[in-house]
Coordinates of C-alpha atoms and ligand atoms in Angstrom, one line a residue:
M1 CA 105.8 71.8 116.5
F2 CA 103.9 68.5 116.9
L3 CA 100.6 70.3 117.5
Q4 CA 101.2 72.5 114.5
L5 CA 101.9 69.6 112.3
T6 CA 98.9 67.8 113.6
L7 CA 96.7 70.8 112.9
L8 CA 98.2 71.1 109.4
L9 CA 97.6 67.5 108.7
F10 CA 94.1 67.7 110.1
G11 CA 93.3 70.7 107.9
F12 CA 94.8 68.8 105.0
L13 CA 92.6 65.8 105.5
Q14 CA 89.6 67.9 106.0
V15 CA 90.1 69.7 102.8
R16 CA 91.6 67.0 100.6
C17 CA 89.5 64.2 101.9
P18 CA 91.3 61.6 99.8
A19 CA 89.1 58.8 98.6
S20 CA 90.2 56.2 96.2
A21 CA 86.8 54.7 95.4
S22 CA 87.5 54.2 91.8
N23 CA 90.4 51.8 92.4
Q24 CA 89.3 50.0 95.4
F25 CA 87.2 47.2 94.0
G26 CA 89.4 46.3 91.0
F27 CA 87.1 48.2 88.6
A28 CA 89.8 50.7 87.9
G29 CA 90.1 49.5 84.4
H30 CA 86.5 50.2 83.6
A31 CA 86.4 53.5 85.4
D32 CA 89.5 54.6 83.7
A33 CA 88.2 53.7 80.3
R34 CA 85.1 55.6 80.9
V35 CA 86.9 58.7 82.2
Q36 CA 89.3 58.4 79.3
S37 CA 86.5 58.4 76.7
Q38 CA 84.9 61.4 78.5
R39 CA 88.2 63.2 78.3
E40 CA 88.5 62.4 74.6
K41 CA 85.0 63.7 74.0
V42 CA 85.9 67.0 75.5
K43 CA 89.0 67.1 73.4
E44 CA 87.0 66.5 70.3
M45 CA 84.7 69.4 71.3
M46 CA 87.7 71.7 71.6
K47 CA 89.1 70.6 68.3
F48 CA 85.7 71.3 66.7
A49 CA 85.2 74.7 68.3
W50 CA 88.7 75.8 67.4
N51 CA 88.5 74.6 63.8
G52 CA 85.3 76.5 63.3
Y53 CA 86.9 79.6 64.6
A54 CA 90.1 79.0 62.6
Q55 CA 88.2 78.4 59.4
H56 CA 85.6 81.1 59.6
A57 CA 86.9 83.8 61.9
W58 CA 90.7 83.5 62.0
E59 CA 92.4 86.6 63.6
H60 CA 89.0 88.1 64.5
N61 CA 88.2 87.9 68.2
E62 CA 85.3 85.4 68.2
L63 CA 83.3 83.2 65.9
N64 CA 79.6 83.5 65.0
S65 CA 78.9 79.8 65.2
V66 CA 75.5 80.0 63.5
L67 CA 76.6 82.0 60.5
G68 CA 80.1 80.6 60.2
A69 CA 81.5 84.2 60.2
P70 CA 83.4 86.5 62.6
H71 CA 81.3 87.6 65.5
N72 CA 81.1 91.4 65.6
G73 CA 80.8 93.0 69.0
S74 CA 83.1 91.0 71.2
I75 CA 84.3 92.6 74.5
M76 CA 87.6 93.1 72.8
G77 CA 86.4 95.4 70.1
Q78 CA 86.4 95.3 66.3
H79 CA 90.0 94.9 65.5
K80 CA 91.5 91.6 64.6
I81 CA 93.5 90.9 67.7
G82 CA 92.9 87.2 67.9
L83 CA 91.3 87.0 71.3
S84 CA 90.2 83.4 70.7
I85 CA 93.7 82.4 69.6
V86 CA 95.5 83.8 72.7
D87 CA 92.8 82.6 75.0
S88 CA 92.9 79.0 73.5
L89 CA 96.6 78.3 73.3
D90 CA 97.0 76.8 76.8
T91 CA 93.9 74.6 76.4
L92 CA 95.2 73.3 73.0
Y93 CA 98.6 72.7 74.6
I94 CA 97.2 70.8 77.6
M95 CA 95.1 68.6 75.3
G96 CA 98.0 67.9 73.0
L97 CA 96.3 69.4 70.0
Q98 CA 99.7 70.1 68.4
E99 CA 98.8 71.1 64.9
E100 CA 96.2 73.6 66.1
Y101 CA 98.5 74.9 68.8
N102 CA 101.3 75.4 66.2
R103 CA 99.1 77.5 64.0
G104 CA 98.1 79.7 67.0
Y105 CA 101.7 80.0 68.1
Q106 CA 102.8 81.2 64.6
W107 CA 100.1 83.7 64.6
V108 CA 101.1 85.1 68.0
R109 CA 104.7 85.2 66.8
Q110 CA 104.1 86.9 63.5
N111 CA 100.9 88.8 63.7
F112 CA 99.7 89.6 67.2
S113 CA 99.8 93.3 67.7
L114 CA 97.8 96.0 69.5
D115 CA 99.7 98.9 67.9
R116 CA 97.0 99.8 65.4
V117 CA 94.1 99.3 67.7
D118 CA 92.5 102.8 67.8
E119 CA 89.6 102.0 70.1
Y120 CA 89.0 101.7 73.8
L121 CA 89.4 98.2 75.2
S122 CA 88.8 96.8 78.7
V123 CA 91.9 96.9 80.8
S124 CA 90.7 94.0 82.9
G125 CA 89.8 92.0 79.8
L126 CA 93.2 92.5 78.2
N127 CA 94.9 91.5 81.4
I128 CA 92.8 88.4 82.1
H129 CA 92.7 87.0 78.6
F130 CA 95.8 88.2 76.8
V131 CA 98.3 88.7 79.6
G132 CA 97.0 85.7 81.5
G133 CA 97.0 83.4 78.4
L134 CA 100.5 84.4 77.4
L135 CA 101.8 84.0 80.9
S136 CA 100.4 80.4 81.1
M137 CA 102.2 79.6 77.9
Y138 CA 105.4 81.0 79.3
A139 CA 105.0 78.9 82.4
F140 CA 104.4 75.8 80.4
T141 CA 107.2 76.2 77.8
G142 CA 109.7 78.8 79.1
D143 CA 109.6 80.3 75.6
A144 CA 110.7 83.9 75.8
L145 CA 108.3 84.9 73.1
F146 CA 105.5 84.6 75.5
Q147 CA 107.2 86.6 78.2
S148 CA 107.9 89.4 75.9
K149 CA 104.4 89.4 74.4
A150 CA 102.9 89.4 77.8
E151 CA 105.0 92.3 78.9
Y152 CA 104.1 94.1 75.7
V153 CA 100.4 93.9 76.6
V154 CA 101.0 94.9 80.2
K155 CA 102.8 98.0 78.9
K156 CA 99.8 98.9 76.9
L157 CA 97.8 98.9 80.1
L158 CA 100.1 101.3 81.9
P159 CA 98.2 104.5 80.8
A160 CA 95.2 103.2 82.7
I161 CA 97.0 102.7 85.9
T162 CA 99.2 105.8 85.9
S163 CA 96.6 108.4 84.9
M164 CA 94.8 108.8 88.2
D165 CA 96.3 110.3 91.3
S166 CA 94.1 108.1 93.4
G167 CA 96.0 105.0 92.1
I168 CA 92.7 103.4 91.0
P169 CA 93.0 102.1 87.5
Q170 CA 90.7 103.4 84.7
A171 CA 88.5 100.9 83.0
M172 CA 89.5 101.3 79.4
V173 CA 92.7 101.9 77.4
N174 CA 93.3 102.9 73.7
P175 CA 96.4 100.9 72.8
K176 CA 97.3 103.0 69.7
R177 CA 97.0 106.4 71.3
G178 CA 98.3 105.3 74.7
V179 CA 95.5 107.0 76.6
A180 CA 93.0 105.7 79.1
G181 CA 89.4 106.5 79.8
P182 CA 86.3 105.4 81.6
R183 CA 83.8 102.8 80.4
P184 CA 81.3 104.4 78.0
G185 CA 78.4 105.8 80.0
A186 CA 79.8 104.9 83.4
Y187 CA 82.3 106.9 85.3
E188 CA 82.8 104.7 88.2
A189 CA 85.4 102.0 88.6
I190 CA 84.2 98.5 89.3
L191 CA 85.5 96.4 92.2
S192 CA 86.0 93.2 90.2
E193 CA 88.0 95.0 87.6
I194 CA 90.3 96.9 89.9
G195 CA 90.9 93.6 91.7
S196 CA 91.7 91.7 88.5
L197 CA 95.4 92.7 87.9
H198 CA 97.1 91.2 90.9
L199 CA 98.0 87.6 89.9
E200 CA 99.3 88.5 86.4
F201 CA 101.2 91.6 87.5
S202 CA 102.9 89.7 90.4
Y203 CA 103.9 86.8 88.1
I204 CA 105.3 89.1 85.4
T205 CA 107.5 90.8 87.9
E206 CA 108.8 87.5 89.0
I207 CA 109.8 86.4 85.5
T208 CA 111.1 89.8 84.2
G209 CA 112.5 91.2 87.4
H210 CA 110.7 94.5 86.6
L211 CA 109.4 95.5 90.0
Q212 CA 107.0 98.3 88.9
Y213 CA 104.2 95.9 88.1
R214 CA 104.1 94.1 91.4
N215 CA 104.6 97.4 93.3
Y216 CA 101.6 98.9 91.6
V217 CA 99.2 96.1 92.5
H218 CA 100.6 96.1 96.1
Q219 CA 99.9 99.8 96.4
L220 CA 96.4 99.3 95.0
R221 CA 95.8 96.6 97.5
D222 CA 97.1 98.7 100.4
K223 CA 94.8 101.4 99.3
L224 CA 91.7 99.2 99.4
E225 CA 92.8 97.7 102.7
N226 CA 93.0 101.1 104.3
M227 CA 89.8 102.5 103.0
L228 CA 86.9 102.8 105.4
K229 CA 84.3 100.2 104.3
P230 CA 80.6 100.1 105.1
R231 CA 80.2 97.4 107.7
S232 CA 83.5 96.0 106.4
L233 CA 81.9 95.1 103.1
Y234 CA 83.1 96.1 99.7
P235 CA 80.7 98.0 97.5
V236 CA 81.2 97.4 93.8
Y237 CA 81.4 101.0 92.7
L238 CA 84.4 103.3 93.3
N239 CA 85.1 106.8 92.1
P240 CA 88.5 106.6 90.4
R241 CA 89.3 110.2 91.0
T242 CA 88.4 110.5 94.7
A243 CA 88.6 106.8 95.6
A244 CA 85.2 107.2 97.4
W245 CA 82.7 104.4 97.3
G246 CA 79.7 104.7 95.1
P247 CA 76.2 103.4 95.8
Y248 CA 76.1 100.5 98.2
K249 CA 75.7 97.4 96.1
M250 CA 77.6 94.3 97.1
T251 CA 77.8 91.0 95.2
M252 CA 80.1 88.1 94.5
G253 CA 78.7 88.0 91.0
T254 CA 79.3 90.4 88.2
M255 CA 81.2 93.5 89.3
G256 CA 82.4 91.9 92.5
D257 CA 83.7 88.4 91.7
I258 CA 87.3 88.7 90.7
F259 CA 88.2 91.0 93.6
Y260 CA 87.4 88.2 96.1
E261 CA 88.9 85.5 93.8
Y262 CA 92.2 87.3 93.5
L263 CA 92.5 88.0 97.3
L264 CA 92.5 84.2 97.9
K265 CA 94.5 83.3 94.8
N266 CA 97.2 85.8 95.4
W267 CA 97.8 84.2 98.8
L268 CA 97.8 80.8 97.3
R269 CA 100.1 81.8 94.4
S270 CA 102.5 83.4 96.9
G271 CA 103.0 80.0 98.3
K272 CA 100.8 81.0 101.2
A273 CA 103.3 83.7 102.1
N274 CA 101.3 86.9 101.4
K275 CA 99.3 87.1 104.7
Q276 CA 97.8 90.5 103.8
S277 CA 95.9 88.8 100.9
R278 CA 94.7 86.0 103.1
D279 CA 93.6 88.3 105.9
L280 CA 91.7 90.5 103.5
Y281 CA 90.1 87.4 102.0
Q282 CA 89.0 86.0 105.4
T283 CA 87.6 89.3 106.5
A284 CA 85.8 90.0 103.3
V285 CA 84.2 86.6 102.8
G286 CA 83.5 86.3 106.5
R287 CA 81.3 89.4 106.2
I288 CA 79.7 88.0 103.0
L289 CA 78.7 84.9 104.9
V290 CA 77.1 87.0 107.6
Y291 CA 75.2 89.3 105.2
Q292 CA 74.7 87.5 101.9
L293 CA 74.5 83.8 102.5
G294 CA 71.0 82.5 102.7
L295 CA 69.0 79.3 102.9
S296 CA 65.8 79.2 100.9
S297 CA 62.7 77.8 102.6
A298 CA 63.0 74.8 100.3
G299 CA 66.5 74.2 101.5
L300 CA 68.9 75.6 98.9
T301 CA 71.9 77.7 100.0
Y302 CA 72.5 80.8 98.0
L303 CA 74.7 83.9 98.0
G304 CA 72.4 86.9 97.6
E305 CA 73.2 90.5 96.6
L306 CA 73.0 93.5 98.8
A307 CA 71.4 96.8 97.9
N308 CA 71.8 99.2 100.7
F309 CA 72.2 96.2 103.1
H310 CA 68.9 94.8 101.9
V311 CA 69.3 91.2 100.6
I312 CA 68.2 90.4 97.1
R313 CA 67.6 86.7 96.9
R314 CA 69.1 86.1 93.5
M315 CA 72.3 84.5 92.2
E316 CA 73.9 84.8 88.9
H317 CA 75.6 82.0 86.9
R318 CA 78.7 84.0 87.4
T319 CA 78.3 83.8 91.2
C320 CA 78.5 80.0 90.9
F321 CA 82.3 80.3 90.8
A322 CA 82.1 81.0 94.5
G323 CA 81.3 77.3 95.2
G324 CA 84.9 76.5 94.1
L325 CA 86.3 79.5 95.7
F326 CA 84.9 78.8 99.2
A327 CA 86.1 75.2 98.9
L328 CA 89.6 76.3 97.8
G329 CA 89.6 78.9 100.5
A330 CA 89.0 76.3 103.2
S331 CA 92.8 75.8 103.1
A332 CA 93.2 79.4 104.4
Y333 CA 91.7 78.3 107.7
F334 CA 94.3 75.6 108.4
N335 CA 94.5 76.6 112.1
D336 CA 90.8 76.4 112.5
S337 CA 89.3 73.1 111.4
V338 CA 85.8 74.3 112.3
L339 CA 86.0 77.2 109.9
A340 CA 87.8 75.1 107.3
A341 CA 85.0 72.6 107.3
R342 CA 82.4 75.3 107.2
H343 CA 83.9 76.9 104.1
L344 CA 84.2 73.6 102.4
Q345 CA 80.6 72.9 103.2
V346 CA 79.4 76.3 101.9
G347 CA 81.3 75.5 98.7
K348 CA 79.6 72.1 98.3
E349 CA 76.2 73.6 99.0
L350 CA 76.6 76.4 96.5
A351 CA 77.7 73.8 93.9
H352 CA 74.6 71.8 94.7
T353 CA 72.4 75.0 94.2
C354 CA 74.1 75.8 90.9
H355 CA 73.6 72.2 89.8
E356 CA 69.9 72.6 90.6
S357 CA 69.8 75.7 88.4
Y358 CA 70.9 73.5 85.5
R359 CA 68.8 70.5 86.5
R360 CA 65.5 72.5 86.7
T361 CA 65.6 73.4 83.0
P362 CA 64.5 71.2 80.1
T363 CA 67.8 71.9 78.4
G364 CA 70.0 70.9 81.3
L365 CA 71.8 74.2 81.1
G366 CA 71.5 77.0 83.6
P367 CA 70.1 80.5 83.3
K368 CA 72.1 83.7 83.6
S369 CA 70.5 84.5 87.0
F370 CA 68.1 82.7 89.3
Q371 CA 66.0 83.5 92.3
F372 CA 65.0 82.1 95.7
D373 CA 62.0 82.1 97.9
S374 CA 59.4 83.3 95.5
T375 CA 57.8 79.8 95.6
P376 CA 59.7 76.6 96.4
E377 CA 59.2 75.3 92.9
E378 CA 60.8 78.4 91.5
D379 CA 63.9 78.2 93.6
A380 CA 67.0 78.3 91.5
T381 CA 65.1 79.1 88.4
A382 CA 64.7 82.3 86.3
T383 CA 60.9 82.1 86.2
G384 CA 59.6 85.5 86.7
Q385 CA 62.9 87.1 85.8
A386 CA 63.4 89.3 82.8
S387 CA 63.8 87.3 79.6
D388 CA 67.5 88.0 79.1
Q389 CA 68.1 86.3 82.4
K390 CA 67.0 83.0 80.9
A391 CA 70.0 82.9 78.5
F392 CA 72.9 80.6 78.7
R393 CA 76.1 82.1 77.3
L394 CA 78.4 79.0 77.4
R395 CA 79.8 80.4 80.7
P396 CA 82.4 78.4 82.7
E397 CA 81.6 79.1 86.4
V398 CA 79.5 76.0 87.1
V399 CA 81.9 73.5 85.6
E400 CA 84.8 75.4 87.2
T401 CA 83.2 74.8 90.6
Y402 CA 82.7 71.1 89.7
F403 CA 86.3 70.8 88.7
I404 CA 87.6 72.3 91.9
L405 CA 85.3 70.3 94.1
W406 CA 86.2 67.1 92.3
R407 CA 89.9 67.8 93.0
L408 CA 89.3 68.6 96.6
T409 CA 86.8 65.9 97.5
Q410 CA 87.1 63.1 94.8
D411 CA 83.3 62.8 95.0
Q412 CA 82.2 61.1 91.8
K413 CA 79.1 63.2 91.6
Y414 CA 81.1 66.2 90.3
R415 CA 82.3 64.2 87.4
D416 CA 78.7 63.0 86.7
W417 CA 77.4 66.6 86.9
G418 CA 80.2 67.7 84.5
W419 CA 79.2 65.0 82.1
E420 CA 75.6 66.2 82.2
V421 CA 76.9 69.5 81.0
V422 CA 78.8 67.9 78.1
E423 CA 75.7 66.1 77.0
A424 CA 73.6 69.2 77.2
L425 CA 76.1 71.2 75.2
E426 CA 76.2 68.6 72.5
R427 CA 72.4 68.4 72.3
H428 CA 71.6 72.1 72.5
C429 CA 74.6 74.2 71.6
R430 CA 76.5 72.5 68.9
T431 CA 76.1 74.0 65.5
K432 CA 77.5 73.4 62.1
F433 CA 80.5 75.6 62.9
G434 CA 81.1 75.4 66.6
Y435 CA 79.1 76.1 69.8
S436 CA 76.5 78.7 70.5
G437 CA 74.8 80.2 73.6
L438 CA 71.1 79.9 74.1
E439 CA 68.5 82.7 74.5
N440 CA 66.2 80.7 76.7
V441 CA 67.2 77.6 78.6
Y442 CA 63.6 76.8 79.4
L443 CA 62.8 76.1 75.7
Q444 CA 63.9 72.8 74.2
D445 CA 64.3 74.3 70.7
G446 CA 64.8 77.9 71.5
A447 CA 66.9 80.4 69.7
M448 CA 70.7 80.4 69.7
D449 CA 72.6 83.6 70.2
G450 CA 75.2 82.6 67.6
V451 CA 78.2 83.5 69.8
Q452 CA 81.1 81.2 70.5
P453 CA 82.9 83.3 73.2
S454 CA 86.6 82.9 73.6
Y455 CA 86.1 81.9 77.2
F456 CA 84.3 78.8 76.1
L457 CA 87.6 77.5 74.8
A458 CA 89.8 79.0 77.5
E459 CA 87.7 78.0 80.5
T460 CA 84.5 76.0 80.0
L461 CA 86.2 73.3 77.8
K462 CA 89.5 73.4 79.8
Y463 CA 87.8 72.8 83.1
L464 CA 85.7 70.0 81.7
Y465 CA 88.8 68.4 80.3
L466 CA 90.6 68.7 83.6
L467 CA 87.6 67.3 85.4
F468 CA 88.1 64.1 83.4
S469 CA 91.9 64.1 83.7
N470 CA 94.3 62.7 86.2
D471 CA 94.7 65.0 89.2
T472 CA 98.4 65.1 88.5
L473 CA 97.7 67.3 85.5
L474 CA 98.0 70.9 86.8
P475 CA 97.7 70.0 90.5
L476 CA 96.1 72.7 92.6
D477 CA 99.1 72.8 95.0
K478 CA 101.4 73.8 92.2
W479 CA 99.1 76.0 90.0
V480 CA 96.6 78.7 90.5
F481 CA 94.1 79.5 87.7
N482 CA 93.6 83.1 86.9
T483 CA 90.0 84.3 86.5
G484 CA 90.1 83.5 82.7
G485 CA 91.1 79.9 83.3
H486 CA 94.8 80.4 82.7
P487 CA 97.1 78.6 85.2
L488 CA 100.0 80.4 86.8
P489 CA 102.6 78.5 88.8
I490 CA 102.7 78.9 92.6
Q491 CA 105.7 80.9 93.7
Y492 CA 107.7 79.4 96.5
V493 CA 108.7 81.8 99.2
N494 CA 112.4 81.3 98.9
K495 CA 112.4 81.6 95.2
M496 CA 111.2 85.1 94.6
F497 CA 112.9 85.4 91.3
R498 CA 113.8 82.8 88.8
S499 CA 117.3 82.1 87.6
K500 CA 118.9 84.4 85.0
Q501 CA 117.8 82.1 82.2
N502 CA 114.2 82.5 83.4
V503 CA 113.8 78.8 83.4
P504 CA 110.3 78.1 84.7
E505 CA 109.8 75.8 87.6
Y506 CA 107.1 73.7 86.0
H507 CA 107.4 72.7 82.5
L508 CA 104.3 71.0 81.1
E509 CA 105.2 68.7 78.3
F510 CA 102.9 68.2 75.4
P511 CA 101.1 64.9 76.2
Ligands
NAG1 C1 81.7 94.8 62.2 O1 81.3 96.1 62.6 C2 82.0 97.1 61.9 C3 81.6 98.4 62.5 O2 80.2 98.4 62.7 C4 81.8 97.0 60.4 O3 82.5 97.9 59.7 C5 82.2 95.6 59.9 O4 82.0 95.4 58.6 C6 81.6 94.5 60.8 N1 82.1 93.2 60.4 C7 81.4 92.1 60.2 C8 82.2 90.9 59.9 O5 80.2 92.1 60.3
NAG2 C1 100.1 86.5 59.5 O1 99.7 87.6 58.6 C2 100.1 87.4 57.2 C3 99.7 88.6 56.4 O2 98.4 88.8 56.6 C4 99.5 86.1 56.7 O3 100.0 85.9 55.4 C5 100.0 84.9 57.6 O4 99.3 83.8 57.2 C6 99.6 85.2 59.0 N1 100.1 84.2 59.9 C7 99.3 83.3 60.5 C8 100.0 82.2 61.3 O5 98.1 83.3 60.5
NAG3 C1 98.7 79.3 112.6 O1 99.6 78.7 113.5 C2 100.9 79.0 113.3 C3 101.7 78.2 114.3 O2 101.2 78.1 115.6 C4 101.1 80.5 113.5 O3 102.5 80.8 113.3 C5 100.2 81.2 112.5 O4 100.3 82.6 112.7 C6 98.8 80.8 112.7 N1 98.0 81.4 111.7 C7 96.8 81.9 112.0 C8 96.1 82.5 110.9 O5 96.4 82.0 113.1
NAG4 C1 98.0 59.6 87.3 O1 99.3 60.0 86.9 C2 100.3 59.5 87.7 C3 101.6 60.1 87.3 O2 101.7 60.2 85.9 C4 100.3 58.0 87.6 O3 101.3 57.4 88.4 C5 99.0 57.4 88.0 O4 98.9 56.0 87.7 C6 97.9 58.1 87.2 N1 96.6 57.7 87.7 C7 95.7 57.3 86.9 C8 94.4 56.8 87.6 O5 95.8 57.2 85.7

């Protein structure tokens, strides 16, 4: 018992590494004032982005922030289903933007519906953004409206998960017709998408008592566990009819990311009870460290992609979430302080590399993907990549990693790096109506893409706000963030189901 406790404590210190630098010399007042003004700045950005959307694109999915008009061509289709509203509610709530929140709440109550949506929408997208956003709001407020709306969306997804004998979900669903189908032009299921239901489906079972949702994702996970895998790695393509792997491409970026993320986070959210998730995570990322982790000759750590076991020395902006994931995952190695320290170290090194990808551009914002070992100067840049790889789409992964590492290490540099992003966003991405992505981060005055994605409000701005907030706001030992930035409460082992009144464990009051 004593040994176990010591090990646990050791792991705890390794990972949490508490430092109270900001208070120790009596400068706390100054430090606090600075952090507070940084936090207020991010809040102002959120208010501005939301108001632009609310004025010029209300009910549409996203804003065109250059034209001050709805953005056509969002991942969530052409219908007015308010993606930016549902995605933003928890951020507004956390920031205490009450008026804005109230308008969004009324819209969800009165007008949110998928019943007339006669087009195919992404199952994974509906789950991450709509189900996830609504569930966070349920966890914060206990308002039954959010529970019933979340379950309403989950029911719209059921055709996609019941239509294949293999149990592999289909990619798209038509909410009006209640039918599922593959993504246009691509028959294969994608690893990140089929792994992206687990957190939300488990939580909704806990709050509704309806077991079928959790049973489904458990069966799906058992299935993936039992499949034969090439060198114990997970390819990103899977045939949904036969459940056979497609071409051998492996990545922790697009098409792979959420699968790995939800293995770890499902273990965390289960109160570290679901050992299957943890074991699968440890095996999967253990293999990734063997096959995909590299060190460039100029000394930058990267996570490459595999094509037929050949390493491609390239990372995506999306892959940068892995810095935070490896650091968070260090707690999964509590019996092995060497491994715990290694995973934390990998997380820090990836964060450093991703910071370099931002720092090596004149805009201070990072490209969509970047390479290694072409020449040392070109490490972590998109020089020589196709021009669309030089774009910045207001994505969250880099600040998400800064946020997690800040929480776990209390190293001031992560706040400084986050502030660099805030300043770069203000300088290069702010428009008359909101915020826009950039077509080329290597041009000071390059073209804007005009899109203010809903995830900018749900994730990028939320993580920045939390980076400059007290660690007691959504502490990582009580909340797990879904892949769309929506926090879900950690379930404690002995409280599988909530009381009959469905009173959530963690209310979060309006500040
Ligand atoms: C969006 O696209 C649809 C279909 O192409 C079109 O009917 C609609 O007018 C467009 N909306 C806007 C705001 O451009
Ligand atoms: C809901 O839709 C109705 C009818 O279009 C509209 O009058 C109302 O303002 C909408 N509610 C919100 C909160 O946007
Ligand atoms: C960690 O140690 C505890 C107590 O010795 C044991 O019950 C548990 O199974 C161990 N976990 C792992 C992953 O080895
Ligand atoms: C953080 O919040 C806790 C609890 O509200 C409070 O006791 C503490 O003083 C706060 N710390 C800072 C630095 O504001």
